[in-house]
């Protein structure tokens, strides 16, 4: 069994109004030195497969097909073995 | 300048209907070996401060006060130095 931890973030060139809203909230709490807040999605999933390579391939396909919008978003992931399988 | 990368996830004991919905979508694409999908938030922010310790302290406070719901969510973060400051 492998566990994939995926981060999906808006591309740098895309405005992030949700991030801006959070940044304003943080600054109104008094943290004036916090800048450039950006919000993304974080997805964890388990993959029941035999090899690390296969798990990474499946994760990449799922990210491309479903979890990210390739026009606006980038994704990064790491796949780790979670038992002796 | 330090960059904080924060993951906010629902606690294991809390049902994650959004994750379940994504899991069903993934399985309907033919990936039957994907299990236990859970969705969280991913936040990146920059902190204009002098020391790693101060940046970590500020990040922890912001997570507690604003970015996570301590009843339902857990958070983890890492803080990295992004220039020679």
CSV table of N, CA and C in Angstrom, one decimal:
chain,number,residue,atom,x,y,z
A,1,UNK,N,0.8,-1.2,0.0
A,1,UNK,CA,0.0,0.0,0.0
A,1,UNK,C,0.9,1.3,0.0
A,2,UNK,N,0.5,2.2,-0.9
A,2,UNK,CA,1.3,3.4,-0.9
A,2,UNK,C,0.3,4.6,-0.6
A,3,UNK,N,0.9,5.6,0.0
A,3,UNK,CA,0.1,6.8,0.3
A,3,UNK,C,0.6,8.0,-0.5
A,4,UNK,N,-0.3,8.6,-1.2
A,4,UNK,CA,0.1,9.8,-2.0
A,4,UNK,C,-0.3,11.1,-1.3
A,5,UNK,N,0.5,12.0,-1.2
A,5,UNK,CA,0.2,13.3,-0.6
A,5,UNK,C,0.4,14.4,-1.7
A,6,UNK,N,-0.7,15.0,-2.1
A,6,UNK,CA,-0.8,15.8,-3.3
A,6,UNK,C,-1.1,17.2,-2.9
A,7,UNK,N,-0.3,18.2,-3.4
A,7,UNK,CA,-0.6,19.6,-3.3
A,7,UNK,C,-1.0,20.2,-4.6
A,8,UNK,N,-2.2,20.8,-4.7
A,8,UNK,CA,-2.6,21.5,-5.9
A,8,UNK,C,-2.6,23.0,-5.6
A,9,UNK,N,-1.9,23.7,-6.4
A,9,UNK,CA,-1.8,25.2,-6.1
A,9,UNK,C,-2.1,25.9,-7.4
A,10,UNK,N,-2.7,27.1,-7.3
A,10,UNK,CA,-2.9,28.0,-8.4
A,10,UNK,C,-1.6,28.4,-9.0
A,11,UNK,N,-1.5,28.5,-10.3
A,11,UNK,CA,-0.2,29.0,-10.9
A,11,UNK,C,0.0,30.4,-10.4
A,12,UNK,N,1.3,30.8,-10.4
A,12,UNK,CA,1.8,32.1,-9.9
A,12,UNK,C,1.1,33.2,-10.6
A,13,UNK,N,0.8,33.0,-11.9
A,13,UNK,CA,0.3,34.1,-12.7
A,13,UNK,C,-1.2,34.3,-12.5
A,14,UNK,N,-1.8,33.4,-11.8
A,14,UNK,CA,-3.3,33.5,-11.6
A,14,UNK,C,-3.6,34.2,-10.3
A,15,UNK,N,-4.5,35.2,-10.3
A,15,UNK,CA,-4.9,35.9,-9.1
A,15,UNK,C,-5.5,34.9,-8.1
A,16,UNK,N,-5.3,35.1,-6.8
A,16,UNK,CA,-5.8,34.2,-5.8
A,16,UNK,C,-6.7,35.0,-4.8
A,17,UNK,N,-7.9,35.3,-5.2
A,17,UNK,CA,-8.7,36.1,-4.3
A,17,UNK,C,-8.9,35.5,-2.9
A,18,UNK,N,-9.0,34.2,-2.8
A,18,UNK,CA,-9.2,33.5,-1.5
A,18,UNK,C,-7.9,33.7,-0.7
A,19,UNK,N,-6.8,33.6,-1.3
A,19,UNK,CA,-5.5,33.9,-0.6
A,19,UNK,C,-5.5,35.4,-0.1
A,20,UNK,N,-5.9,36.3,-1.0
A,20,UNK,CA,-5.9,37.7,-0.6
A,20,UNK,C,-6.8,37.9,0.6
A,21,UNK,N,-8.0,37.3,0.6
A,21,UNK,CA,-8.9,37.5,1.7
A,21,UNK,C,-8.3,37.0,3.0
A,22,UNK,N,-7.6,35.8,3.0
A,22,UNK,CA,-7.0,35.3,4.1
A,22,UNK,C,-5.9,36.2,4.6
A,23,UNK,N,-5.1,36.7,3.6
A,23,UNK,CA,-4.0,37.6,4.0
A,23,UNK,C,-4.5,38.9,4.7
A,24,UNK,N,-5.6,39.4,4.2
A,24,UNK,CA,-6.2,40.6,4.9
A,24,UNK,C,-6.7,40.2,6.3
A,25,UNK,N,-7.3,39.0,6.5
A,25,UNK,CA,-7.7,38.6,7.8
A,25,UNK,C,-6.5,38.4,8.7
A,26,UNK,N,-5.4,37.8,8.2
A,26,UNK,CA,-4.2,37.7,9.0
A,26,UNK,C,-3.7,39.0,9.4
A,27,UNK,N,-3.6,39.9,8.5
A,27,UNK,CA,-3.1,41.3,8.8
A,27,UNK,C,-3.9,42.0,9.8
A,28,UNK,N,-5.3,41.8,9.7
A,28,UNK,CA,-6.1,42.5,10.6
A,28,UNK,C,-6.0,41.9,12.0
A,29,UNK,N,-5.4,40.7,12.2
A,29,UNK,CA,-5.1,40.1,13.5
A,29,UNK,C,-3.8,40.8,14.0
A,30,UNK,N,-3.1,41.6,13.2
A,30,UNK,CA,-1.9,42.2,13.7
A,30,UNK,C,-0.6,41.7,13.1
A,31,UNK,N,-0.7,40.7,12.3
A,31,UNK,CA,0.5,40.1,11.7
A,31,UNK,C,0.8,40.9,10.4
A,32,UNK,N,1.5,42.0,10.5
A,32,UNK,CA,1.7,42.9,9.4
A,32,UNK,C,2.8,42.4,8.5
A,33,UNK,N,3.6,41.4,9.0
A,33,UNK,CA,4.8,40.9,8.2
A,33,UNK,C,4.5,39.7,7.4
A,34,UNK,N,3.2,39.4,7.3
A,34,UNK,CA,2.8,38.2,6.5
A,34,UNK,C,2.4,38.6,5.1
A,35,UNK,N,3.0,38.0,4.0
A,35,UNK,CA,2.8,38.5,2.7
A,35,UNK,C,2.5,37.3,1.8
A,36,UNK,N,1.9,37.6,0.6
A,36,UNK,CA,1.8,36.6,-0.5
A,36,UNK,C,1.2,35.3,0.0
A,37,UNK,N,0.0,35.4,0.6
A,37,UNK,CA,-0.7,34.2,1.0
A,37,UNK,C,-1.4,33.6,-0.2
A,38,UNK,N,-1.2,32.3,-0.3
A,38,UNK,CA,-1.9,31.6,-1.4
A,38,UNK,C,-2.5,30.3,-0.9
A,39,UNK,N,-3.7,30.0,-1.4
A,39,UNK,CA,-4.4,28.9,-0.9
A,39,UNK,C,-4.5,27.8,-2.0
A,40,UNK,N,-4.3,26.6,-1.6
A,40,UNK,CA,-4.5,25.5,-2.5
A,40,UNK,C,-5.2,24.3,-1.9
A,41,UNK,N,-5.2,23.2,-2.6
A,41,UNK,CA,-5.9,22.0,-2.1
A,41,UNK,C,-4.8,21.0,-1.7
A,42,UNK,N,-5.1,20.2,-0.7
A,42,UNK,CA,-4.2,19.1,-0.3
A,42,UNK,C,-5.0,17.8,-0.3
A,43,UNK,N,-4.6,16.9,-0.9
A,43,UNK,CA,-5.3,15.6,-1.1
A,43,UNK,C,-4.4,14.4,-0.6
A,44,UNK,N,-4.9,13.6,0.2
A,44,UNK,CA,-4.2,12.4,0.6
A,44,UNK,C,-5.0,11.2,0.1
A,45,UNK,N,-4.4,10.2,-0.5
A,45,UNK,CA,-5.1,9.0,-0.9
A,45,UNK,C,-4.2,7.8,-0.8
A,46,UNK,N,-4.8,6.7,-0.6
A,46,UNK,CA,-4.0,5.4,-0.5
A,46,UNK,C,-4.2,4.6,-1.8
A,47,UNK,N,-3.1,4.0,-2.3
A,47,UNK,CA,-3.1,3.3,-3.5
A,47,UNK,C,-2.7,1.8,-3.2
A,48,UNK,N,-3.6,0.9,-3.5
A,48,UNK,CA,-3.3,-0.5,-3.2
A,48,UNK,C,-2.6,-1.1,-4.5
A,49,UNK,N,-1.3,-1.0,-4.5
A,49,UNK,CA,-0.5,-1.5,-5.7
A,49,UNK,C,0.8,-2.0,-5.2
A,50,UNK,N,1.5,-2.7,-6.1
A,50,UNK,CA,2.7,-3.4,-5.6
A,50,UNK,C,4.0,-2.5,-5.7
A,51,UNK,N,4.1,-1.6,-6.6
A,51,UNK,CA,5.3,-0.9,-6.8
A,51,UNK,C,5.2,0.6,-6.7
A,52,UNK,N,6.2,1.2,-6.2
A,52,UNK,CA,6.3,2.7,-6.1
A,52,UNK,C,6.1,3.3,-7.4
A,53,UNK,N,6.7,2.8,-8.5
A,53,UNK,CA,6.6,3.4,-9.8
A,53,UNK,C,5.1,3.4,-10.3
A,54,UNK,N,4.4,2.3,-10.1
A,54,UNK,CA,3.0,2.2,-10.5
A,54,UNK,C,2.2,3.2,-9.7
A,55,UNK,N,2.4,3.3,-8.4
A,55,UNK,CA,1.7,4.2,-7.5
A,55,UNK,C,1.9,5.7,-8.0
A,56,UNK,N,3.2,6.0,-8.4
A,56,UNK,CA,3.4,7.4,-8.8
A,56,UNK,C,2.8,7.6,-10.2
A,57,UNK,N,2.7,6.6,-11.0
A,57,UNK,CA,2.1,6.8,-12.3
A,57,UNK,C,0.6,7.0,-12.1
A,58,UNK,N,0.0,6.2,-11.3
A,58,UNK,CA,-1.5,6.4,-11.0
A,58,UNK,C,-1.8,7.7,-10.4
A,59,UNK,N,-1.0,8.1,-9.5
A,59,UNK,CA,-1.2,9.5,-8.8
A,59,UNK,C,-1.1,10.6,-9.9
A,60,UNK,N,-0.1,10.5,-10.7
A,60,UNK,CA,0.1,11.5,-11.7
A,60,UNK,C,-1.2,11.6,-12.7
A,61,UNK,N,-1.6,10.4,-13.1
A,61,UNK,CA,-2.8,10.3,-13.9
A,61,UNK,C,-4.0,10.9,-13.3
A,62,UNK,N,-4.2,10.6,-12.0
A,62,UNK,CA,-5.4,11.1,-11.3
A,62,UNK,C,-5.3,12.6,-11.1
A,63,UNK,N,-4.1,13.1,-10.8
A,63,UNK,CA,-3.9,14.6,-10.7
A,63,UNK,C,-4.3,15.2,-12.0
A,64,UNK,N,-3.8,14.7,-13.1
A,64,UNK,CA,-4.1,15.3,-14.4
A,64,UNK,C,-5.5,15.2,-14.8
A,65,UNK,N,-6.2,14.1,-14.5
A,65,UNK,CA,-7.5,13.9,-15.0
A,65,UNK,C,-8.6,14.5,-14.1
A,66,UNK,N,-8.3,14.6,-12.8
A,66,UNK,CA,-9.4,14.9,-11.9
A,66,UNK,C,-9.1,16.0,-10.9
A,67,UNK,N,-7.9,15.9,-10.3
A,67,UNK,CA,-7.6,16.7,-9.1
A,67,UNK,C,-7.2,18.1,-9.4
A,68,UNK,N,-6.6,18.3,-10.6
A,68,UNK,CA,-6.2,19.7,-10.9
A,68,UNK,C,-6.8,20.1,-12.2
A,69,UNK,N,-6.8,21.4,-12.3
A,69,UNK,CA,-7.2,22.1,-13.6
A,69,UNK,C,-5.9,22.5,-14.3
A,70,UNK,N,-5.5,21.8,-15.3
A,70,UNK,CA,-4.2,22.0,-15.9
A,70,UNK,C,-4.0,23.4,-16.5
A,71,UNK,N,-5.1,24.1,-16.7
A,71,UNK,CA,-4.9,25.5,-17.3
A,71,UNK,C,-4.5,26.5,-16.1
A,72,UNK,N,-5.1,26.3,-15.0
A,72,UNK,CA,-4.9,27.2,-13.9
A,72,UNK,C,-4.0,26.7,-12.7
A,73,UNK,N,-3.8,25.4,-12.7
A,73,UNK,CA,-3.2,24.9,-11.4
A,73,UNK,C,-2.0,24.0,-11.7
A,74,UNK,N,-1.1,24.0,-10.8
A,74,UNK,CA,0.0,23.1,-10.8
A,74,UNK,C,-0.2,22.1,-9.7
A,75,UNK,N,0.5,20.9,-9.8
A,75,UNK,CA,0.4,20.0,-8.7
A,75,UNK,C,1.8,19.4,-8.4
A,76,UNK,N,2.0,19.1,-7.2
A,76,UNK,CA,3.2,18.3,-6.8
A,76,UNK,C,2.7,17.2,-5.9
A,77,UNK,N,3.4,16.1,-5.9
A,77,UNK,CA,3.0,15.0,-5.0
A,77,UNK,C,4.2,14.2,-4.5
A,78,UNK,N,4.0,13.5,-3.4
A,78,UNK,CA,5.0,12.5,-3.0
A,78,UNK,C,4.3,11.3,-2.6
A,79,UNK,N,4.9,10.1,-3.0
A,79,UNK,CA,4.3,8.8,-2.7
A,79,UNK,C,5.2,8.1,-1.8
A,80,UNK,N,4.6,7.6,-0.7
A,80,UNK,CA,5.4,6.9,0.3
A,80,UNK,C,4.8,5.5,0.6
A,81,UNK,N,5.6,4.5,0.8
A,81,UNK,CA,5.2,3.2,1.2
A,81,UNK,C,4.7,3.2,2.6
A,82,UNK,N,3.5,2.8,2.8
A,82,UNK,CA,2.9,2.8,4.2
A,82,UNK,C,2.9,1.5,4.9
A,83,UNK,N,3.3,0.4,4.2
A,83,UNK,CA,3.5,-0.9,4.9
A,83,UNK,C,4.5,-1.7,4.1
A,84,UNK,N,4.7,-2.9,4.5
A,84,UNK,CA,5.7,-3.8,3.9
A,84,UNK,C,5.3,-4.3,2.5
A,85,UNK,N,4.2,-3.9,2.0
A,85,UNK,CA,3.7,-4.4,0.7
A,85,UNK,C,4.7,-4.2,-0.4
B,1,UNK,N,13.5,36.6,4.8
B,1,UNK,CA,12.2,36.2,4.4
B,1,UNK,C,12.0,34.7,4.6
B,2,UNK,N,11.0,34.2,5.2
B,2,UNK,CA,10.7,32.8,5.3
B,2,UNK,C,9.4,32.5,4.6
B,3,UNK,N,9.4,31.2,4.1
B,3,UNK,CA,8.1,30.8,3.5
B,3,UNK,C,7.6,29.6,4.3
B,4,UNK,N,6.3,29.7,4.7
B,4,UNK,CA,5.7,28.7,5.4
B,4,UNK,C,4.7,27.9,4.5
B,5,UNK,N,4.8,26.6,4.6
B,5,UNK,CA,3.9,25.7,3.8
B,5,UNK,C,3.1,24.9,4.8
B,6,UNK,N,1.8,25.2,4.8
B,6,UNK,CA,0.9,24.6,5.8
B,6,UNK,C,-0.1,23.7,5.2
B,7,UNK,N,-0.3,22.5,5.8
B,7,UNK,CA,-1.3,21.6,5.4
B,7,UNK,C,-2.3,21.5,6.6
B,8,UNK,N,-3.6,21.7,6.2
B,8,UNK,CA,-4.7,21.6,7.2
B,8,UNK,C,-5.5,20.4,6.8
B,9,UNK,N,-5.7,19.5,7.7
B,9,UNK,CA,-6.4,18.3,7.3
B,9,UNK,C,-7.5,18.0,8.4
B,10,UNK,N,-8.6,17.4,7.9
B,10,UNK,CA,-9.6,17.0,8.9
B,10,UNK,C,-9.0,15.9,9.7
B,11,UNK,N,-9.4,15.9,11.0
B,11,UNK,CA,-9.0,14.8,11.9
B,11,UNK,C,-9.5,13.5,11.4
B,12,UNK,N,-8.8,12.4,11.7
B,12,UNK,CA,-9.1,11.1,11.2
B,12,UNK,C,-10.5,10.6,11.6
B,13,UNK,N,-11.0,11.1,12.8
B,13,UNK,CA,-12.3,10.6,13.3
B,13,UNK,C,-13.4,11.4,12.6
B,14,UNK,N,-13.1,12.4,11.9
B,14,UNK,CA,-14.2,13.2,11.3
B,14,UNK,C,-14.5,12.7,9.9
B,15,UNK,N,-15.7,12.5,9.5
B,15,UNK,CA,-16.1,12.1,8.2
B,15,UNK,C,-15.7,13.2,7.2
B,16,UNK,N,-15.3,12.8,6.0
B,16,UNK,CA,-14.9,13.7,5.0
B,16,UNK,C,-15.7,13.5,3.7
B,17,UNK,N,-16.9,14.1,3.6
B,17,UNK,CA,-17.8,13.8,2.5
B,17,UNK,C,-17.1,14.3,1.2
B,18,UNK,N,-16.4,15.4,1.2
B,18,UNK,CA,-15.7,15.9,0.0
B,18,UNK,C,-14.7,14.8,-0.5
B,19,UNK,N,-13.9,14.2,0.4
B,19,UNK,CA,-13.0,13.2,0.1
B,19,UNK,C,-13.7,12.0,-0.5
B,20,UNK,N,-14.8,11.6,0.1
B,20,UNK,CA,-15.6,10.5,-0.4
B,20,UNK,C,-16.1,10.7,-1.8
B,21,UNK,N,-16.6,11.9,-2.1
B,21,UNK,CA,-17.0,12.3,-3.4
B,21,UNK,C,-15.9,12.2,-4.4
B,22,UNK,N,-14.7,12.7,-4.1
B,22,UNK,CA,-13.6,12.6,-5.0
B,22,UNK,C,-13.2,11.1,-5.2
B,23,UNK,N,-13.2,10.3,-4.1
B,23,UNK,CA,-12.9,8.9,-4.2
B,23,UNK,C,-13.8,8.2,-5.2
B,24,UNK,N,-15.1,8.5,-5.1
B,24,UNK,CA,-16.1,7.9,-6.0
B,24,UNK,C,-15.8,8.3,-7.5
B,25,UNK,N,-15.5,9.6,-7.6
B,25,UNK,CA,-15.1,10.0,-9.0
B,25,UNK,C,-13.9,9.3,-9.5
B,26,UNK,N,-12.9,9.2,-8.7
B,26,UNK,CA,-11.7,8.5,-9.1
B,26,UNK,C,-12.0,7.1,-9.5
B,27,UNK,N,-12.8,6.4,-8.6
B,27,UNK,CA,-13.1,5.0,-8.9
B,27,UNK,C,-14.0,4.9,-10.2
B,28,UNK,N,-14.8,5.8,-10.4
B,28,UNK,CA,-15.6,5.8,-11.7
B,28,UNK,C,-14.8,6.0,-12.9
B,29,UNK,N,-13.6,6.6,-12.7
B,29,UNK,CA,-12.6,6.7,-13.9
B,29,UNK,C,-11.9,5.3,-14.1
B,30,UNK,N,-12.1,4.4,-13.2
B,30,UNK,CA,-11.5,3.1,-13.4
B,30,UNK,C,-10.4,2.7,-12.4
B,31,UNK,N,-10.0,3.7,-11.5
B,31,UNK,CA,-9.0,3.4,-10.6
B,31,UNK,C,-9.6,2.8,-9.3
B,32,UNK,N,-9.8,1.4,-9.4
B,32,UNK,CA,-10.5,0.8,-8.3
B,32,UNK,C,-9.6,0.6,-7.1
B,33,UNK,N,-8.3,0.8,-7.3
B,33,UNK,CA,-7.3,0.5,-6.2
B,33,UNK,C,-7.0,1.7,-5.3
B,34,UNK,N,-7.8,2.8,-5.5
B,34,UNK,CA,-7.5,4.0,-4.7
B,34,UNK,C,-8.5,4.1,-3.6
B,35,UNK,N,-8.0,4.3,-2.4
B,35,UNK,CA,-8.8,4.2,-1.2
B,35,UNK,C,-8.5,5.4,-0.3
B,36,UNK,N,-9.5,5.6,0.6
B,36,UNK,CA,-9.2,6.6,1.7
B,36,UNK,C,-8.8,7.9,1.3
B,37,UNK,N,-9.5,8.5,0.3
B,37,UNK,CA,-9.2,9.8,-0.2
B,37,UNK,C,-9.7,10.9,0.8
B,38,UNK,N,-8.8,11.8,1.2
B,38,UNK,CA,-9.2,12.9,2.1
B,38,UNK,C,-8.7,14.2,1.6
B,39,UNK,N,-9.5,15.2,1.7
B,39,UNK,CA,-9.2,16.5,1.2
B,39,UNK,C,-8.9,17.5,2.3
B,40,UNK,N,-7.9,18.3,2.1
B,40,UNK,CA,-7.6,19.3,3.1
B,40,UNK,C,-7.2,20.6,2.4
B,41,UNK,N,-6.7,21.6,3.2
B,41,UNK,CA,-6.3,22.8,2.6
B,41,UNK,C,-4.8,22.9,2.6
B,42,UNK,N,-4.3,23.6,1.6
B,42,UNK,CA,-2.8,23.9,1.6
B,42,UNK,C,-2.6,25.4,1.5
B,43,UNK,N,-1.9,25.9,2.4
B,43,UNK,CA,-1.6,27.4,2.4
B,43,UNK,C,-0.1,27.7,2.4
B,44,UNK,N,0.2,28.6,1.5
B,44,UNK,CA,1.6,29.1,1.5
B,44,UNK,C,1.6,30.5,1.9
B,45,UNK,N,2.5,30.9,2.7
B,45,UNK,CA,2.6,32.4,3.0
B,45,UNK,C,4.1,32.7,3.3
B,46,UNK,N,4.4,34.0,3.0
B,46,UNK,CA,5.7,34.5,3.3
B,46,UNK,C,5.7,35.3,4.6
B,47,UNK,N,6.8,35.2,5.3
B,47,UNK,CA,6.8,35.9,6.6
B,47,UNK,C,8.1,36.7,6.6
B,48,UNK,N,8.0,38.0,6.7
B,48,UNK,CA,9.1,38.9,6.7
B,48,UNK,C,9.7,39.1,8.1
B,49,UNK,N,10.6,38.2,8.5
B,49,UNK,CA,11.1,38.2,9.8
B,49,UNK,C,12.5,37.7,9.8
B,50,UNK,N,13.2,37.9,10.9
B,50,UNK,CA,14.7,37.7,10.9
B,50,UNK,C,15.1,36.2,11.2
B,51,UNK,N,14.3,35.6,12.1
B,51,UNK,CA,14.8,34.3,12.5
B,51,UNK,C,13.7,33.2,12.2
B,52,UNK,N,14.3,32.0,12.0
B,52,UNK,CA,13.5,30.8,11.7
B,52,UNK,C,12.5,30.6,12.9
B,53,UNK,N,13.0,30.7,14.1
B,53,UNK,CA,12.2,30.5,15.3
B,53,UNK,C,11.0,31.4,15.3
B,54,UNK,N,11.2,32.7,15.1
B,54,UNK,CA,10.1,33.6,15.1
B,54,UNK,C,9.1,33.3,14.0
B,55,UNK,N,9.6,32.9,12.8
B,55,UNK,CA,8.7,32.6,11.7
B,55,UNK,C,7.8,31.4,12.0
B,56,UNK,N,8.4,30.4,12.7
B,56,UNK,CA,7.7,29.2,13.1
B,56,UNK,C,6.6,29.5,14.2
B,57,UNK,N,7.0,30.4,15.1
B,57,UNK,CA,6.1,30.8,16.1
B,57,UNK,C,4.9,31.5,15.5
B,58,UNK,N,5.1,32.5,14.6
B,58,UNK,CA,4.1,33.2,13.9
B,58,UNK,C,3.2,32.3,13.1
B,59,UNK,N,3.8,31.3,12.4
B,59,UNK,CA,3.0,30.4,11.6
B,59,UNK,C,2.1,29.6,12.5
B,60,UNK,N,2.6,29.1,13.6
B,60,UNK,CA,1.8,28.3,14.5
B,60,UNK,C,0.6,29.1,15.1
B,61,UNK,N,0.9,30.4,15.4
B,61,UNK,CA,-0.2,31.2,15.9
B,61,UNK,C,-1.3,31.4,14.9
B,62,UNK,N,-0.8,31.7,13.7
B,62,UNK,CA,-1.8,32.0,12.6
B,62,UNK,C,-2.6,30.7,12.3
B,63,UNK,N,-2.0,29.6,12.3
B,63,UNK,CA,-2.7,28.3,12.1
B,63,UNK,C,-3.8,28.1,13.2
B,64,UNK,N,-3.4,28.4,14.5
B,64,UNK,CA,-4.3,28.2,15.6
B,64,UNK,C,-5.5,29.2,15.5
B,65,UNK,N,-5.1,30.4,15.2
B,65,UNK,CA,-6.1,31.5,15.3
B,65,UNK,C,-7.0,31.6,14.1
B,66,UNK,N,-6.5,31.2,12.9
B,66,UNK,CA,-7.3,31.6,11.7
B,66,UNK,C,-7.4,30.4,10.7
B,67,UNK,N,-6.3,29.7,10.5
B,67,UNK,CA,-6.3,28.8,9.3
B,67,UNK,C,-6.9,27.4,9.6
B,68,UNK,N,-7.0,27.0,10.9
B,68,UNK,CA,-7.6,25.7,11.2
B,68,UNK,C,-8.7,25.9,12.2
B,69,UNK,N,-9.6,24.9,12.2
B,69,UNK,CA,-10.6,24.8,13.2
B,69,UNK,C,-10.1,23.7,14.2
B,70,UNK,N,-9.6,24.1,15.4
B,70,UNK,CA,-9.0,23.1,16.3
B,70,UNK,C,-9.9,22.0,16.7
B,71,UNK,N,-11.1,22.1,16.6
B,71,UNK,CA,-12.0,21.1,17.0
B,71,UNK,C,-12.0,19.9,16.0
B,72,UNK,N,-12.0,20.3,14.7
B,72,UNK,CA,-12.1,19.3,13.6
B,72,UNK,C,-10.9,19.1,12.8
B,73,UNK,N,-9.9,19.9,12.9
B,73,UNK,CA,-8.8,19.9,12.0
B,73,UNK,C,-7.4,19.8,12.7
B,74,UNK,N,-6.5,19.2,12.0
B,74,UNK,CA,-5.1,19.2,12.4
B,74,UNK,C,-4.3,20.0,11.4
B,75,UNK,N,-3.2,20.5,11.8
B,75,UNK,CA,-2.3,21.2,10.8
B,75,UNK,C,-0.9,20.8,11.0
B,76,UNK,N,-0.1,20.8,9.9
B,76,UNK,CA,1.3,20.6,10.0
B,76,UNK,C,1.9,21.7,9.1
B,77,UNK,N,3.1,22.1,9.4
B,77,UNK,CA,3.7,23.1,8.5
B,77,UNK,C,5.2,22.9,8.5
B,78,UNK,N,5.8,23.4,7.5
B,78,UNK,CA,7.3,23.6,7.5
B,78,UNK,C,7.6,25.0,7.1
B,79,UNK,N,8.7,25.5,7.7
B,79,UNK,CA,9.1,26.9,7.4
B,79,UNK,C,10.5,26.8,6.8
B,80,UNK,N,10.7,27.4,5.6
B,80,UNK,CA,12.0,27.4,5.0
B,80,UNK,C,12.4,28.9,4.7
B,81,UNK,N,13.7,29.1,4.8
B,81,UNK,CA,14.3,30.4,4.5
B,81,UNK,C,14.4,30.5,2.9
B,82,UNK,N,13.8,31.6,2.4
B,82,UNK,CA,13.7,31.7,1.0
B,82,UNK,C,14.7,32.8,0.4
B,83,UNK,N,15.5,33.5,1.3
B,83,UNK,CA,16.6,34.2,0.8
B,83,UNK,C,17.7,34.3,1.9
B,84,UNK,N,18.7,35.1,1.7
B,84,UNK,CA,19.8,35.2,2.7
B,84,UNK,C,19.5,36.0,3.9
B,85,UNK,N,18.2,36.4,4.1
B,85,UNK,CA,17.9,37.3,5.2
B,85,UNK,C,18.1,36.6,6.5
